[in-house]
CSV table of C-alpha atoms in Angstrom, one decimal:
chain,number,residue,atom,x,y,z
X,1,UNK,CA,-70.8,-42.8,95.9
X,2,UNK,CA,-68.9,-39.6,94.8
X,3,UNK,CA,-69.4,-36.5,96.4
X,4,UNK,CA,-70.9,-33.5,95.3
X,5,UNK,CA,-67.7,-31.6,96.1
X,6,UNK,CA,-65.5,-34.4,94.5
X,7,UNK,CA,-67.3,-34.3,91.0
X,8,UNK,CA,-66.3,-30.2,91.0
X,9,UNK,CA,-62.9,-31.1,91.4
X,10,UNK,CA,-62.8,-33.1,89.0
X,11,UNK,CA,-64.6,-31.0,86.5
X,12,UNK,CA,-62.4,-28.0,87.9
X,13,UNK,CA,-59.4,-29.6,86.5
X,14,UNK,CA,-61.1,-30.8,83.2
X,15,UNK,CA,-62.1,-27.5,82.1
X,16,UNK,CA,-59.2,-25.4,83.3
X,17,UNK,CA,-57.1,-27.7,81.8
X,18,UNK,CA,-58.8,-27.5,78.5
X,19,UNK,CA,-58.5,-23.5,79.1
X,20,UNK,CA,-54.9,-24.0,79.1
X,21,UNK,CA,-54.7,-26.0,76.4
X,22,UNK,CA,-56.8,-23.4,74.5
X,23,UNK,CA,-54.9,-20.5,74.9
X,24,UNK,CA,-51.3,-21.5,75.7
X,25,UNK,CA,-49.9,-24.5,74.6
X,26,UNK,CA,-50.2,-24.6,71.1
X,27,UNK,CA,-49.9,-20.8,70.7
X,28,UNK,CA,-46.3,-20.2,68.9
X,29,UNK,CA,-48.5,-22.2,65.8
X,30,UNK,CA,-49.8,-18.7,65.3
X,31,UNK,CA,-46.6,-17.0,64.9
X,32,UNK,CA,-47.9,-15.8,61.3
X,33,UNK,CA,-49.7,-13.3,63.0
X,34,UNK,CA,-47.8,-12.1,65.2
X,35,UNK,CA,-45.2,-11.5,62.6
X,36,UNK,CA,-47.9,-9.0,61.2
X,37,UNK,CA,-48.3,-7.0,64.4
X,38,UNK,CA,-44.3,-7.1,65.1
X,39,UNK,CA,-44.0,-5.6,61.2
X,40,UNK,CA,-46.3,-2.9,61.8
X,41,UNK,CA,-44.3,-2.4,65.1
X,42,UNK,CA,-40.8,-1.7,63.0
X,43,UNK,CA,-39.4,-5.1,64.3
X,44,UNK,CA,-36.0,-5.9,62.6
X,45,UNK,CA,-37.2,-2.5,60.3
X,46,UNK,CA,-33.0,-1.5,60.9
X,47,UNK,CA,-32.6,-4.6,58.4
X,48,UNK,CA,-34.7,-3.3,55.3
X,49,UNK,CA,-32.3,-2.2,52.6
X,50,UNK,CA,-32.4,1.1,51.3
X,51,UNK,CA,-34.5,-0.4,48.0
X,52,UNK,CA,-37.4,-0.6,50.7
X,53,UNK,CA,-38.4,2.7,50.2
X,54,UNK,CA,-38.2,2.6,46.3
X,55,UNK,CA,-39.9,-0.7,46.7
X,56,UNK,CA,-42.1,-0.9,49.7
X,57,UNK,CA,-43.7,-4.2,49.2
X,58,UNK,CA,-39.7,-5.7,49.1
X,59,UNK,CA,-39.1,-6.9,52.3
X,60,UNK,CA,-37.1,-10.4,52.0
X,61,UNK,CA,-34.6,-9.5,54.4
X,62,UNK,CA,-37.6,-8.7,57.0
X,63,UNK,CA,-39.1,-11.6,56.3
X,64,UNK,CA,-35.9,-13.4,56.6
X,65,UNK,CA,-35.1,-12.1,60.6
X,66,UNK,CA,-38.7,-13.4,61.3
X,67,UNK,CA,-37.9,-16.6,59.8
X,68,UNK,CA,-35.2,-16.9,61.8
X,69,UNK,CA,-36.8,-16.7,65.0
X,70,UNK,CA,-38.9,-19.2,64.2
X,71,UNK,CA,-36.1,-21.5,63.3
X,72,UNK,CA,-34.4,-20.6,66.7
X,73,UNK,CA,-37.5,-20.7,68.7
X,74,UNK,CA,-38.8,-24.0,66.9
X,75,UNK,CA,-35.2,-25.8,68.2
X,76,UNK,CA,-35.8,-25.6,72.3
X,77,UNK,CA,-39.3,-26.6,71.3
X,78,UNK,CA,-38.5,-29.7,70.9
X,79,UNK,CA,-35.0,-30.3,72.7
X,80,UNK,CA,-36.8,-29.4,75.8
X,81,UNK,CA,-39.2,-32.5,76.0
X,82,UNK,CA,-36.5,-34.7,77.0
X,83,UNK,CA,-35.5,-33.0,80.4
X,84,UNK,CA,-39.1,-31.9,81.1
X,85,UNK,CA,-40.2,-35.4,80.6
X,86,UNK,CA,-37.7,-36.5,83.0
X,87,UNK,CA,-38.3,-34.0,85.1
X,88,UNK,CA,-42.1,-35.2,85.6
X,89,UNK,CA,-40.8,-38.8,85.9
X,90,UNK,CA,-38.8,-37.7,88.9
X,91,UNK,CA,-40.8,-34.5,90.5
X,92,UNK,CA,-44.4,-34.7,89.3
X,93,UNK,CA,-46.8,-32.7,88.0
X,94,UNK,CA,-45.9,-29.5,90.5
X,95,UNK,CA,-42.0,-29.2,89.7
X,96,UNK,CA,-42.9,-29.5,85.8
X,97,UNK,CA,-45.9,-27.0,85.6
X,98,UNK,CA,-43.8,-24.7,87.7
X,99,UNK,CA,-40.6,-24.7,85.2
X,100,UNK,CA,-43.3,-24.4,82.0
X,101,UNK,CA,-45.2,-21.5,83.7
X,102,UNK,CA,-42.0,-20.0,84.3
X,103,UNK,CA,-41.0,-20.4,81.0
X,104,UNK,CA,-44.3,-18.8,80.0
X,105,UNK,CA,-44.1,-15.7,81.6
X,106,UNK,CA,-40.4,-15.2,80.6
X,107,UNK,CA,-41.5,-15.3,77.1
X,108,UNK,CA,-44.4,-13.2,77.4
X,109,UNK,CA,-42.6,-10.5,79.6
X,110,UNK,CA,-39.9,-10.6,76.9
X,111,UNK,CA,-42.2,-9.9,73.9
X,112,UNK,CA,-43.8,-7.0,76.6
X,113,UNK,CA,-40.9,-5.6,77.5
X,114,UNK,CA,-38.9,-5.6,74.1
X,115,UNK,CA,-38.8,-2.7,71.8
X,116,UNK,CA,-39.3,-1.8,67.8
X,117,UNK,CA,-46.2,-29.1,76.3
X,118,UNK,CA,-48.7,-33.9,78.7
X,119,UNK,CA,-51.0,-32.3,80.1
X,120,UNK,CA,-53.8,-34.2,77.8
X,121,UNK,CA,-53.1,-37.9,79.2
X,122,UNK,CA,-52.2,-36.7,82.8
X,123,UNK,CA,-56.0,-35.2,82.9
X,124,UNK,CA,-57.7,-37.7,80.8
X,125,UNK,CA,-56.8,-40.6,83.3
X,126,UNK,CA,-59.3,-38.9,86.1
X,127,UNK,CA,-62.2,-39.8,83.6
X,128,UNK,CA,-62.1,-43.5,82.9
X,129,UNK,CA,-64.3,-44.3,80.1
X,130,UNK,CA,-63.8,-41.0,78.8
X,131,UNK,CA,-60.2,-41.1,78.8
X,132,UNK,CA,-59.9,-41.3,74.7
X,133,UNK,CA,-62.4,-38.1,74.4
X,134,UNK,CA,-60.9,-35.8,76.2
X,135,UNK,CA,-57.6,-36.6,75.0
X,136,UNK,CA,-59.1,-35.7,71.4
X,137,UNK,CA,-60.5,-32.9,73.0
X,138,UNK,CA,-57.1,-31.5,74.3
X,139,UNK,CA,-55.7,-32.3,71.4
X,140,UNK,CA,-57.7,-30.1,68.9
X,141,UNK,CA,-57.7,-27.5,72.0
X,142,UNK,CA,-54.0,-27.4,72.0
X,143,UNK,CA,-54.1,-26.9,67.6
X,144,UNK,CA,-56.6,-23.9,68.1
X,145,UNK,CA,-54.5,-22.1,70.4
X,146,UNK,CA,-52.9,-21.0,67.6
X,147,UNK,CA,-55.9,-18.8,67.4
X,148,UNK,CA,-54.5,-16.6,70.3
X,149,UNK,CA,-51.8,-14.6,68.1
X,150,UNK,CA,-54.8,-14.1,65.5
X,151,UNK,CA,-56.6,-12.3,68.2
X,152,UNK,CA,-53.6,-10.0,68.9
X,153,UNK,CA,-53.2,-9.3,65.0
X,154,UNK,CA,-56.7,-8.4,65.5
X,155,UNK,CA,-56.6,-6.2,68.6
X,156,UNK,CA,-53.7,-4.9,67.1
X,157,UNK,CA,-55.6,-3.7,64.4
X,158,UNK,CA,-58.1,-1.9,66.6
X,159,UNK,CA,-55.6,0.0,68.2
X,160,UNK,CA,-54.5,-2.3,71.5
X,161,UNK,CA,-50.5,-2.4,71.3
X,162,UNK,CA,-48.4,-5.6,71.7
X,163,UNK,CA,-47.4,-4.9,74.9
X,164,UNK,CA,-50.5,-4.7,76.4
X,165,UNK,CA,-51.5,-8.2,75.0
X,166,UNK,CA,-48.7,-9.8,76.0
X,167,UNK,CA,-49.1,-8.2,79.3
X,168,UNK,CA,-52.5,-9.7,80.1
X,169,UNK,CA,-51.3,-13.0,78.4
X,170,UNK,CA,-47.9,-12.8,81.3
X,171,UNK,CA,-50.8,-11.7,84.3
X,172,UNK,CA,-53.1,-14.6,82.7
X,173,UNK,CA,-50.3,-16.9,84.6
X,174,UNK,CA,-52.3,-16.6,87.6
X,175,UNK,CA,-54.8,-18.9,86.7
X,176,UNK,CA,-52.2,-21.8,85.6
X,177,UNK,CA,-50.7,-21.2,89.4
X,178,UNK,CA,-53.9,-21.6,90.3
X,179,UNK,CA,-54.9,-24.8,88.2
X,180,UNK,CA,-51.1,-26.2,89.7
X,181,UNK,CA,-51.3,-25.8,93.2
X,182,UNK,CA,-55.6,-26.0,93.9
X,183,UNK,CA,-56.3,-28.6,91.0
X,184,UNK,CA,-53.4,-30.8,90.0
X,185,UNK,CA,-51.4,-33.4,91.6
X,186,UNK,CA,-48.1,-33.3,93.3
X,187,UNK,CA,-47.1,-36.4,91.1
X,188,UNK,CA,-48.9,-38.4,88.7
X,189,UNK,CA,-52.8,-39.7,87.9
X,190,UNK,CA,-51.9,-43.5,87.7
X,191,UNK,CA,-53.9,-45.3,84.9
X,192,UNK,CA,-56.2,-47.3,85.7
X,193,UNK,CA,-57.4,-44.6,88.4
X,194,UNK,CA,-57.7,-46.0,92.2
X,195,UNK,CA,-60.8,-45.3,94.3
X,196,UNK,CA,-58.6,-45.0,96.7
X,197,UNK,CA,-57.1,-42.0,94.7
X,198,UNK,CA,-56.9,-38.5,96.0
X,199,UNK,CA,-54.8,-35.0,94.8
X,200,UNK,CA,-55.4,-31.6,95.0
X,201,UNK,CA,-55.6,-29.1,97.8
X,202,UNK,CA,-58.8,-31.0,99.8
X,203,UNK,CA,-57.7,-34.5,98.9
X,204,UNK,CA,-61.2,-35.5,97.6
X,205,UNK,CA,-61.5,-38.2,94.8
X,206,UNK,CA,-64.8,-39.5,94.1
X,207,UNK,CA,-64.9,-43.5,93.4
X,208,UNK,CA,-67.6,-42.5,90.5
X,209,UNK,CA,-65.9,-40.0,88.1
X,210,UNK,CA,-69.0,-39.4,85.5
């Protein structure tokens, strides 16, 4: 029977996972907000013709720079699936989550410093009759992320600046390091799990997940 110890791992990974998937991955889905803050900011403000201040509520060519963006940033979104699929092929779970958590806090530290992807079947496989749930779960996690740049809009609005958001969202990287090197795999969770089966920093897996 599964131990005590082996169930929290399991469980561990689960919910830090969906934590992840709650908060990060689906977060650039809120970019409508964000666009909010960055206006109130003066981002791309140089652009705003001189009719702007005739016209305050005319700003097309704004709006236009911050469509952009979202063109350019929506590209790599989904060019980079290809290598980072073949990287977790080759490397595993580690190499991948490392490159994507780097990628993270580039982006983050950018957005601070700057002036006026899987993870659903790999952690559904550790809960065998399950599996299908908490891939739904993940799923809907990863579409309510979105919700993240809502909550900046809102802090925004009571006074906490961009920076500082993004600044706890960069620091917030801690706990993906954490869920990557204590909770997760080297490689893969194989489908249909082994008993014999066993990742993480203690090398416990339970033969009864649930």
């Amino acid at each position: 029977k599964s131990s005590v110890a082996g169930k929290l791992h399991y469980w561990l990974t689960l919910l830090s996972g969906l934590v992840e998937s709650l908060f990060v991955m689906g977060i650039v889905f809120g970019w409508a907000s964000l666009v909010f803050v960055l206006k109130g900011d003066g981002y791309f403000r140089a652009w705003l013709p001189i009719s702007v201040l005739v016209h305050p509520k005319d700003c097309s060519s704004q709006d236009e720079h911050f469509s952009q963006v979202m063109s350019v940033a929506s590209i790599p979104n989904t060019i980079i699936r290809f290598p980072i699929g073949y990287i977790f092929d080759s490397c595993g779970t580690t190499a991948t989550r490392l490159i994507s958590i780097s990628l993270y806090i580039t982006g983050t530290l950018l957005i601070t410093l700057s002036n006026a992807d899987m993870l659903f079947f790999i952690i559904g496989n550790l809960f065998d009759s399950y599996r299908s749930t908490i891939i739904t779960i993940y799923s809907g996690a990863y579409d309510s992320s979105a919700a993240v740049l809502l909550i900046i809009k809102m802090q925004h609005e009571g006074g906490v600046s961009l920076h500082t958001s993004f600044l706890f969202l960069t620091s917030c990287s801690i706990i993906y390091l954490f869920h990557t090197f204590l909770l997760m795999p080297k490689g893969h969770i194989p489908y249909p799990l082994q008993e014999t089966y066993t990742y993480g920093s203690k090398q416990t897996a339970p033969s009864i997940l649930i």
